[in-house]
Amino acid sequence: MPVPKKKPPKPPQKQPTSPSPCIPEITLDASPAKNCFIQLSGTVTCGGEPITDATVEFESASPEINPIPSAKTDKKGNFSSVVDIKSGVQSSEISITASTKVKEGFASISKKAIIECQAPPPKNRIYVTNGALIPPLNGASEPISVIDGNTDLIITKVLSGITPFDIAVNPVTNRIYVTNRFGDTVSIIDILTNALITVIPVVNPGAIAVNTVTNKIYVANLGVNTVSVIDGVLNQVIDTIQVGKDPSEIAVNPITNRIYVVNNGDDNVFVIDGELNIVFGVILGLNSPTGLAVNTINNLIYIVNNAVNSVLVVDGFTHKVIEEVKVGASPQKITINLSHPFTSRLYVTNLGDGTVSVIDGDKNIVMVTIQVGKQPLGVAVNPLTNRVYVTNFADSTVSVVNGLTNIVVDSIKLDDVNGGIAVLP
């Protein structure tokens, strides 16, 4: 009987092998801050292969940013999100952590980023000096009030110096300049933050004006009969110009680079060349001049004659008086609105009868007289909203006038109004 052949043994079956585990990895990039946002991007991979549909969470301890939205990876493992920086944040460094938890495990990464978000410059602001006409006994700093022109409410007060007296605004550089009458200083305030930047020594500072083209600031110094020229970049006095007696008002024509200084004690106005910083002309025949305004379109100068209750119209080329307009009792200051929809308008405060005379700048006639508060002194206009603001010394208010209807639409109560006022359109 044949012996049966033995079946060959079956080869051992290979046991299935589990894939070697991979460790998830995450990358993170942060773009430079732009328009108050930072773009975040990165990838999630495992063993060099993309992980899709992974949720990526972001964390940061910085209070200067809003919560960062989570992100999902795409088919290539890429993700993106944005950092929304809060308005008004100055340049600073923060840390951002991105993390993800997937079936392969957990991965996280941190990245440093520079954030910055300058607040947009404010608009429609009115700045009023609150110093009394005599220095405080304790020598303390006094404020300027910042008013929202949309609501006619006081936003804040900024300490300036001893007896803030006059004020000027440079909307190009976002700077406010305040003369502190009995502090012998000029304060520079940041429009964006309402913070005091620095203080410049100036002797007996009074009226102040800014040339927004050259970034030069001009201060009429009562008592010492000079004009200080301040460089708006250096924040220091770069020249001193000798003028007439008791310089009480100052105005600038940025188109012609001419500076006009009222010398109340000499009954004249000096004309200064802004490039050479020298007096090259004089306007004569005045009667106790107090206020000054310049029409930059037709180069006319308007000078308030306090003693005879009038406004003189002067040719800016010849320096000759071409017309006289009678106004109210004891006129003080004058301003002009060149953006009026129909024609230029001039506004003159009349201290003696509590009114404002509105002059048609084309016809040189008083159109209407507006009753405001008690003893109006300063006046300023917002050409964009066609609102006129009048500081009333005796009742410490600011009258708000609708420039279209010539009606007082509001009265803002303040402390120790002394006449200084300026508008940021």
CSV table of C-alpha atoms in Angstrom, one decimal:
chain,number,residue,atom,x,y,z
A,1,MET,CA,0.0,0.0,0.0
A,2,PRO,CA,1.5,3.3,-1.1
A,3,VAL,CA,2.4,5.7,1.6
A,4,PRO,CA,0.4,9.0,1.3
A,5,LYS,CA,2.3,12.1,0.7
A,6,LYS,CA,2.4,14.6,3.4
A,7,LYS,CA,0.9,17.9,2.6
A,8,PRO,CA,3.4,20.6,2.8
A,9,PRO,CA,2.9,22.9,5.8
A,10,LYS,CA,1.1,26.1,5.1
A,11,PRO,CA,3.4,29.0,5.1
A,12,PRO,CA,2.8,31.2,8.2
A,13,GLN,CA,0.4,33.9,7.6
A,14,LYS,CA,1.7,37.4,7.9
A,15,GLN,CA,0.2,39.3,10.8
A,16,PRO,CA,-1.3,42.7,9.8
A,17,THR,CA,1.0,45.5,10.8
A,18,SER,CA,-0.4,48.8,12.2
A,19,PRO,CA,0.9,52.0,10.6
A,20,SER,CA,3.6,53.7,12.6
A,21,PRO,CA,2.0,56.6,14.5
A,22,CYS,CA,2.6,60.1,13.3
A,23,ILE,CA,2.7,63.3,15.4
A,24,PRO,CA,0.5,66.2,14.2
A,25,GLU,CA,2.3,69.4,13.5
A,26,ILE,CA,1.0,72.9,13.1
A,27,THR,CA,2.6,76.1,11.6
A,28,LEU,CA,1.5,79.7,12.1
A,29,ASP,CA,2.4,82.9,10.3
A,30,ALA,CA,1.2,86.4,11.1
A,31,SER,CA,1.3,89.2,8.5
A,32,PRO,CA,2.2,92.8,9.5
A,33,ALA,CA,-0.7,94.8,10.9
A,34,LYS,CA,-2.6,96.7,8.2
A,35,ASN,CA,-5.8,98.7,8.6
A,36,CYS,CA,-6.2,97.4,12.2
A,37,PHE,CA,-6.0,93.7,11.1
A,38,ILE,CA,-3.4,90.9,11.1
A,39,GLN,CA,-3.8,88.0,8.7
A,40,LEU,CA,-3.1,84.6,10.3
A,41,SER,CA,-2.3,81.5,8.2
A,42,GLY,CA,-0.7,78.1,8.7
A,43,THR,CA,-1.0,74.3,8.0
A,44,VAL,CA,-1.8,71.2,10.0
A,45,THR,CA,0.0,68.0,8.9
A,46,CYS,CA,0.9,64.6,10.2
A,47,GLY,CA,3.9,62.8,8.9
A,48,GLY,CA,4.1,65.4,6.1
A,49,GLU,CA,0.5,64.7,5.0
A,50,PRO,CA,-2.1,67.3,5.3
A,51,ILE,CA,-4.9,66.9,7.8
A,52,THR,CA,-8.2,68.1,6.5
A,53,ASP,CA,-11.2,69.5,8.3
A,54,ALA,CA,-9.2,70.1,11.5
A,55,THR,CA,-10.4,72.9,13.8
A,56,VAL,CA,-7.8,75.4,14.8
A,57,GLU,CA,-8.4,77.5,17.9
A,58,PHE,CA,-6.6,80.8,18.7
A,59,GLU,CA,-5.7,82.3,22.1
A,60,SER,CA,-4.1,85.5,23.2
A,61,ALA,CA,-3.9,87.2,26.6
A,62,SER,CA,-3.8,90.7,25.0
A,63,PRO,CA,-6.7,92.9,25.9
A,64,GLU,CA,-5.9,95.0,22.8
A,65,ILE,CA,-7.4,92.6,20.3
A,66,ASN,CA,-10.9,91.1,19.9
A,67,PRO,CA,-11.5,87.3,20.1
A,68,ILE,CA,-9.9,85.6,17.1
A,69,PRO,CA,-12.3,83.4,15.1
A,70,SER,CA,-11.5,79.7,14.9
A,71,ALA,CA,-10.5,78.2,11.5
A,72,LYS,CA,-10.9,74.9,9.5
A,73,THR,CA,-8.2,73.3,7.4
A,74,ASP,CA,-8.9,72.7,3.8
A,75,LYS,CA,-7.9,69.7,1.6
A,76,LYS,CA,-4.3,70.9,1.7
A,77,GLY,CA,-4.3,71.3,5.4
A,78,ASN,CA,-4.2,75.1,5.2
A,79,PHE,CA,-6.1,77.4,7.5
A,80,SER,CA,-6.5,81.2,7.9
A,81,SER,CA,-8.1,83.7,10.3
A,82,VAL,CA,-7.7,87.4,11.2
A,83,VAL,CA,-6.8,89.4,14.3
A,84,ASP,CA,-9.1,92.4,14.8
A,85,ILE,CA,-7.1,95.0,16.6
A,86,LYS,CA,-9.0,97.4,18.8
A,87,SER,CA,-9.1,101.1,17.7
A,88,GLY,CA,-6.6,103.4,19.2
A,89,VAL,CA,-3.9,100.8,20.0
A,90,GLN,CA,-0.4,102.0,19.8
A,91,SER,CA,2.4,99.8,18.5
A,92,SER,CA,3.0,96.8,20.8
A,93,GLU,CA,4.0,93.1,20.7
A,94,ILE,CA,1.6,90.3,21.6
A,95,SER,CA,1.7,86.5,21.6
A,96,ILE,CA,-0.8,84.4,19.7
A,97,THR,CA,-1.3,80.7,20.2
A,98,ALA,CA,-2.8,78.4,17.5
A,99,SER,CA,-3.8,74.8,18.6
A,100,THR,CA,-5.7,71.9,17.1
A,101,LYS,CA,-6.8,68.5,18.5
A,102,VAL,CA,-7.2,65.7,16.0
A,103,LYS,CA,-7.4,61.9,16.2
A,104,GLU,CA,-3.6,61.8,15.7
A,105,GLY,CA,-3.1,64.0,18.8
A,106,PHE,CA,-2.7,67.6,19.9
A,107,ALA,CA,-0.5,70.3,18.4
A,108,SER,CA,0.0,73.9,19.2
A,109,ILE,CA,2.3,76.8,18.3
A,110,SER,CA,2.8,80.4,19.5
A,111,LYS,CA,3.8,83.4,17.4
A,112,LYS,CA,4.8,86.9,18.3
A,113,ALA,CA,3.1,89.7,16.4
A,114,ILE,CA,3.3,93.5,16.3
A,115,ILE,CA,-0.1,95.1,16.5
A,116,GLU,CA,-1.1,98.7,15.9
A,117,CYS,CA,-4.3,100.5,15.1
A,118,GLN,CA,-4.3,104.3,15.1
A,119,ALA,CA,-7.7,105.7,15.8
A,120,PRO,CA,-9.1,107.7,13.0
A,121,PRO,CA,-8.8,111.4,13.7
A,122,PRO,CA,-11.9,112.9,15.2
A,123,LYS,CA,-14.0,115.3,13.3
A,124,ASN,CA,-16.3,118.2,14.3
A,125,ARG,CA,-14.7,119.1,17.6
A,126,ILE,CA,-14.7,122.5,19.3
A,127,TYR,CA,-11.9,123.5,21.7
A,128,VAL,CA,-12.5,126.2,24.3
A,129,THR,CA,-10.1,127.7,26.8
A,130,ASN,CA,-11.4,127.6,30.4
A,131,GLY,CA,-8.9,129.8,32.2
A,132,ALA,CA,-10.0,132.9,34.1
A,133,LEU,CA,-8.6,136.3,33.0
A,134,ILE,CA,-6.6,136.4,36.3
A,135,PRO,CA,-4.2,133.6,37.4
A,136,PRO,CA,-5.4,131.2,40.0
A,137,LEU,CA,-4.0,131.9,43.5
A,138,ASN,CA,-2.5,128.4,43.8
A,139,GLY,CA,-0.9,128.5,40.4
A,140,ALA,CA,-2.7,125.4,39.2
A,141,SER,CA,-3.1,124.3,35.6
A,142,GLU,CA,-6.5,125.0,34.1
A,143,PRO,CA,-8.1,123.1,31.3
A,144,ILE,CA,-9.5,123.4,27.8
A,145,SER,CA,-12.9,121.8,27.1
A,146,VAL,CA,-13.3,119.5,24.1
A,147,ILE,CA,-16.8,119.6,22.7
A,148,ASP,CA,-18.4,117.1,20.3
A,149,GLY,CA,-20.0,119.2,17.6
A,150,ASN,CA,-22.5,116.5,16.8
A,151,THR,CA,-24.1,116.5,20.2
A,152,ASP,CA,-22.9,119.8,21.7
A,153,LEU,CA,-21.7,117.8,24.7
A,154,ILE,CA,-18.4,118.2,26.5
A,155,ILE,CA,-16.3,115.1,25.8
A,156,THR,CA,-13.4,115.8,28.1
A,157,LYS,CA,-11.2,118.5,29.6
A,158,VAL,CA,-7.5,118.6,29.1
A,159,LEU,CA,-5.2,120.4,31.6
A,160,SER,CA,-3.1,122.9,29.7
A,161,GLY,CA,-1.4,125.4,32.0
A,162,ILE,CA,-1.9,128.5,34.0
A,163,THR,CA,-4.7,130.5,32.4
A,164,PRO,CA,-5.3,129.0,29.0
A,165,PHE,CA,-5.9,132.1,26.8
A,166,ASP,CA,-6.1,131.4,23.1
A,167,ILE,CA,-6.1,128.2,21.0
A,168,ALA,CA,-5.3,127.1,17.4
A,169,VAL,CA,-5.7,123.8,15.6
A,170,ASN,CA,-3.6,122.1,12.9
A,171,PRO,CA,-5.8,119.4,11.4
A,172,VAL,CA,-2.9,118.3,9.2
A,173,THR,CA,-0.6,117.3,12.0
A,174,ASN,CA,-3.4,116.6,14.6
A,175,ARG,CA,-2.1,119.1,17.0
A,176,ILE,CA,-3.7,121.7,19.3
A,177,TYR,CA,-1.8,124.7,20.4
A,178,VAL,CA,-2.8,126.6,23.6
A,179,THR,CA,-1.2,129.8,25.0
A,180,ASN,CA,-1.1,129.8,28.8
A,181,ARG,CA,-1.3,133.5,29.5
A,182,PHE,CA,0.2,133.6,33.0
A,183,GLY,CA,2.2,130.4,32.7
A,184,ASP,CA,4.5,131.8,30.0
A,185,THR,CA,4.1,128.6,28.0
A,186,VAL,CA,2.4,127.2,24.9
A,187,SER,CA,0.9,123.7,25.4
A,188,ILE,CA,0.8,121.2,22.5
A,189,ILE,CA,-2.0,118.7,22.7
A,190,ASP,CA,-2.6,115.5,20.6
A,191,ILE,CA,-5.9,115.7,18.8
A,192,LEU,CA,-6.1,111.8,18.6
A,193,THR,CA,-5.6,111.2,22.3
A,194,ASN,CA,-6.5,114.5,24.0
A,195,ALA,CA,-3.2,114.2,25.8
A,196,LEU,CA,-0.6,116.9,26.6
A,197,ILE,CA,2.5,116.3,24.4
A,198,THR,CA,4.8,119.0,25.6
A,199,VAL,CA,5.0,122.6,26.9
A,200,ILE,CA,7.1,125.3,25.2
A,201,PRO,CA,8.4,128.3,27.1
A,202,VAL,CA,7.1,131.6,25.6
A,203,VAL,CA,7.1,134.9,27.4
A,204,ASN,CA,3.7,136.6,27.8
A,205,PRO,CA,1.9,134.5,25.1
A,206,GLY,CA,-1.5,135.8,23.9
A,207,ALA,CA,-3.1,135.2,20.5
A,208,ILE,CA,-1.9,132.3,18.4
A,209,ALA,CA,-2.3,131.1,14.8
A,210,VAL,CA,-1.1,128.2,12.7
A,211,ASN,CA,0.2,128.0,9.1
A,212,THR,CA,-1.0,124.6,8.1
A,213,VAL,CA,1.2,124.6,5.0
A,214,THR,CA,4.5,125.4,6.6
A,215,ASN,CA,3.7,123.9,10.0
A,216,LYS,CA,4.8,127.1,11.7
A,217,ILE,CA,3.0,128.5,14.8
A,218,TYR,CA,2.9,132.2,15.5
A,219,VAL,CA,2.4,133.6,19.0
A,220,ALA,CA,1.7,137.3,19.8
A,221,ASN,CA,3.4,138.1,23.0
A,222,LEU,CA,1.7,140.8,25.0
A,223,GLY,CA,3.8,143.1,27.1
A,224,VAL,CA,7.1,142.2,25.3
A,225,ASN,CA,5.8,143.3,21.9
A,226,THR,CA,7.1,140.3,19.9
A,227,VAL,CA,5.9,137.4,17.9
A,228,SER,CA,7.4,134.0,18.6
A,229,VAL,CA,7.8,131.5,15.7
A,230,ILE,CA,7.5,127.9,16.7
A,231,ASP,CA,8.5,125.0,14.4
A,232,GLY,CA,5.8,122.4,14.5
A,233,VAL,CA,8.2,119.5,13.9
A,234,LEU,CA,10.9,120.6,16.5
A,235,ASN,CA,8.3,121.9,19.0
A,236,GLN,CA,10.5,124.8,19.8
A,237,VAL,CA,10.8,128.6,19.2
A,238,ILE,CA,13.0,129.1,16.2
A,239,ASP,CA,12.7,132.9,15.8
A,240,THR,CA,11.4,136.0,17.6
A,241,ILE,CA,10.1,139.0,15.6
A,242,GLN,CA,9.8,142.5,17.1
A,243,VAL,CA,6.4,144.0,16.4
A,244,GLY,CA,4.4,147.0,17.6
A,245,LYS,CA,2.9,147.8,21.0
A,246,ASP,CA,0.5,145.4,22.7
A,247,PRO,CA,0.1,142.7,19.9
A,248,SER,CA,-3.3,141.4,20.7
A,249,GLU,CA,-4.4,139.4,17.7
A,250,ILE,CA,-2.7,137.4,14.9
A,251,ALA,CA,-3.9,135.7,11.7
A,252,VAL,CA,-2.2,133.8,8.9
A,253,ASN,CA,-2.7,133.5,5.2
A,254,PRO,CA,-1.2,130.1,4.3
A,255,ILE,CA,-1.6,130.8,0.6
A,256,THR,CA,0.6,134.0,0.6
A,257,ASN,CA,2.6,133.0,3.7
A,258,ARG,CA,1.8,136.3,5.3
A,259,ILE,CA,1.2,136.8,9.0
A,260,TYR,CA,-0.9,139.7,10.2
A,261,VAL,CA,-0.4,141.1,13.8
A,262,VAL,CA,-2.8,143.6,15.4
A,263,ASN,CA,-0.8,146.1,17.5
A,264,ASN,CA,-3.6,147.5,19.7
A,265,GLY,CA,-1.3,150.0,21.4
A,266,ASP,CA,-0.2,151.5,18.1
A,267,ASP,CA,-3.5,151.3,16.2
A,268,ASN,CA,-2.0,149.4,13.3
A,269,VAL,CA,-1.4,145.9,11.9
A,270,PHE,CA,2.0,144.6,11.0
A,271,VAL,CA,2.5,142.3,8.0
A,272,ILE,CA,5.2,139.7,8.3
A,273,ASP,CA,6.9,137.7,5.6
A,274,GLY,CA,6.6,134.1,6.7
A,275,GLU,CA,9.6,133.0,4.8
A,276,LEU,CA,12.0,135.6,6.0
A,277,ASN,CA,10.4,136.3,9.4
A,278,ILE,CA,10.6,140.1,8.9
A,279,VAL,CA,8.0,142.9,9.0
A,280,PHE,CA,7.7,144.3,5.5
A,281,GLY,CA,4.4,146.2,5.6
A,282,VAL,CA,2.0,148.0,7.9
A,283,ILE,CA,-1.7,148.8,7.8
A,284,LEU,CA,-2.5,152.2,9.2
A,285,GLY,CA,-5.5,154.3,10.2
A,286,LEU,CA,-7.1,152.0,12.7
A,287,ASN,CA,-9.0,152.7,15.9
A,288,SER,CA,-8.3,150.4,18.8
A,289,PRO,CA,-8.1,147.2,16.6
A,290,THR,CA,-9.0,143.9,18.3
A,291,GLY,CA,-10.0,141.3,15.8
A,292,LEU,CA,-8.6,139.9,12.6
A,293,ALA,CA,-9.6,137.5,9.8
A,294,VAL,CA,-8.2,136.7,6.4
A,295,ASN,CA,-10.0,135.7,3.2
A,296,THR,CA,-7.5,133.3,1.6
A,297,ILE,CA,-9.5,133.2,-1.7
A,298,ASN,CA,-9.5,136.9,-2.6
A,299,ASN,CA,-6.7,138.0,-0.2
A,300,LEU,CA,-8.8,140.4,1.8
A,301,ILE,CA,-8.0,141.2,5.4
A,302,TYR,CA,-10.8,142.1,7.9
A,303,ILE,CA,-9.8,144.2,10.9
A,304,VAL,CA,-12.2,144.9,13.8
A,305,ASN,CA,-12.1,148.6,14.9
A,306,ASN,CA,-13.3,148.4,18.5
A,307,ALA,CA,-13.4,152.2,19.2
A,308,VAL,CA,-15.7,153.0,16.3
A,309,ASN,CA,-17.8,149.8,16.1
A,310,SER,CA,-16.7,148.9,12.6
A,311,VAL,CA,-14.9,146.3,10.5
A,312,LEU,CA,-12.3,147.5,7.9
A,313,VAL,CA,-11.9,145.7,4.6
A,314,VAL,CA,-8.2,145.8,3.5
A,315,ASP,CA,-6.6,144.8,0.3
A,316,GLY,CA,-4.0,142.1,1.0
A,317,PHE,CA,-1.8,143.3,-1.9
A,318,THR,CA,-1.8,147.0,-1.3
A,319,HIS,CA,-2.5,147.1,2.4
A,320,LYS,CA,-5.0,149.8,1.7
A,321,VAL,CA,-8.5,150.1,3.4
A,322,ILE,CA,-11.1,149.7,0.7
A,323,GLU,CA,-14.3,149.7,2.8
A,324,GLU,CA,-15.7,150.1,6.3
A,325,VAL,CA,-18.7,148.1,7.7
A,326,LYS,CA,-20.5,149.3,10.8
A,327,VAL,CA,-21.3,146.6,13.3
A,328,GLY,CA,-22.6,146.3,16.9
A,329,ALA,CA,-21.3,147.8,20.2
A,330,SER,CA,-17.7,147.2,21.2
A,331,PRO,CA,-16.8,144.5,18.6
A,332,GLN,CA,-14.1,142.1,19.6
A,333,LYS,CA,-13.3,139.1,17.3
A,334,ILE,CA,-14.1,138.1,13.8
A,335,THR,CA,-14.1,134.9,11.8
A,336,ILE,CA,-14.9,133.9,8.2
A,337,ASN,CA,-16.7,131.0,6.6
A,338,LEU,CA,-15.5,130.5,3.0
A,339,SER,CA,-17.4,127.3,2.5
A,340,HIS,CA,-20.9,128.9,2.8
A,341,PRO,CA,-23.0,127.5,-0.1
A,342,PHE,CA,-23.9,131.0,-1.4
A,343,THR,CA,-21.2,133.4,-0.5
A,344,SER,CA,-18.6,134.1,2.2
A,345,ARG,CA,-19.9,135.1,5.6
A,346,LEU,CA,-18.1,137.0,8.4
A,347,TYR,CA,-19.1,136.8,12.0
A,348,VAL,CA,-18.2,139.6,14.5
A,349,THR,CA,-18.8,139.4,18.2
A,350,ASN,CA,-20.1,142.5,19.8
A,351,LEU,CA,-19.3,142.6,23.5
A,352,GLY,CA,-21.3,145.7,24.3
A,353,ASP,CA,-24.7,144.5,23.2
A,354,GLY,CA,-24.5,140.7,23.3
A,355,THR,CA,-24.8,140.2,19.6
A,356,VAL,CA,-23.0,138.8,16.6
A,357,SER,CA,-23.0,140.8,13.3
A,358,VAL,CA,-23.2,138.6,10.2
A,359,ILE,CA,-21.5,140.3,7.2
A,360,ASP,CA,-22.0,139.4,3.6
A,361,GLY,CA,-18.4,139.1,2.4
A,362,ASP,CA,-19.3,139.8,-1.2
A,363,LYS,CA,-21.4,143.0,-0.6
A,364,ASN,CA,-19.7,144.1,2.6
A,365,ILE,CA,-23.0,144.7,4.4
A,366,VAL,CA,-24.4,143.4,7.7
A,367,MET,CA,-27.1,140.9,6.7
A,368,VAL,CA,-28.4,140.2,10.2
A,369,THR,CA,-27.6,140.7,13.9
A,370,ILE,CA,-27.9,137.6,16.2
A,371,GLN,CA,-28.6,137.9,19.9
A,372,VAL,CA,-26.3,135.5,21.7
A,373,GLY,CA,-25.0,135.3,25.4
A,374,LYS,CA,-23.7,138.0,27.7
A,375,GLN,CA,-20.5,139.7,26.5
A,376,PRO,CA,-19.5,137.6,23.5
A,377,LEU,CA,-15.8,137.4,22.9
A,378,GLY,CA,-14.4,134.6,20.8
A,379,VAL,CA,-15.9,133.2,17.6
A,380,ALA,CA,-15.1,130.2,15.4
A,381,VAL,CA,-16.9,128.4,12.5
A,382,ASN,CA,-17.1,124.9,11.2
A,383,PRO,CA,-17.3,125.3,7.4
A,384,LEU,CA,-18.4,121.7,6.9
A,385,THR,CA,-21.4,121.8,9.2
A,386,ASN,CA,-22.0,125.6,8.8
A,387,ARG,CA,-22.2,126.0,12.6
A,388,VAL,CA,-20.9,129.1,14.3
A,389,TYR,CA,-19.6,128.9,17.9
A,390,VAL,CA,-19.5,132.0,20.2
A,391,THR,CA,-17.8,132.2,23.6
A,392,ASN,CA,-19.8,134.4,26.0
A,393,PHE,CA,-17.6,135.7,28.8
A,394,ALA,CA,-20.2,137.0,31.3
A,395,ASP,CA,-22.3,133.8,31.5
A,396,SER,CA,-19.5,131.2,30.6
A,397,THR,CA,-21.4,129.7,27.7
A,398,VAL,CA,-20.9,128.8,24.1
A,399,SER,CA,-23.7,129.8,21.8
A,400,VAL,CA,-24.2,127.5,18.8
A,401,VAL,CA,-25.6,129.3,15.7
A,402,ASN,CA,-27.0,127.7,12.6
A,403,GLY,CA,-25.2,129.4,9.8
A,404,LEU,CA,-28.0,128.9,7.3
A,405,THR,CA,-30.9,130.2,9.4
A,406,ASN,CA,-28.8,132.5,11.7
A,407,ILE,CA,-30.6,131.2,14.7
A,408,VAL,CA,-29.0,130.1,18.0
A,409,VAL,CA,-29.8,126.4,18.3
A,410,ASP,CA,-27.9,125.6,21.5
A,411,SER,CA,-26.1,127.0,24.5
A,412,ILE,CA,-23.3,125.0,26.1
A,413,LYS,CA,-22.4,125.8,29.7
A,414,LEU,CA,-18.7,125.8,30.6
A,415,ASP,CA,-16.4,127.2,33.3
A,416,ASP,CA,-14.5,130.5,33.1
A,417,VAL,CA,-14.9,131.1,29.4
A,418,ASN,CA,-12.3,133.8,28.4
A,419,GLY,CA,-12.7,133.9,24.7
A,420,GLY,CA,-10.3,131.3,23.2
A,421,ILE,CA,-12.0,129.0,20.8
A,422,ALA,CA,-11.0,126.9,17.8
A,423,VAL,CA,-12.8,124.3,15.6
A,424,LEU,CA,-11.6,121.0,14.1
A,425,PRO,CA,-14.0,120.5,11.0
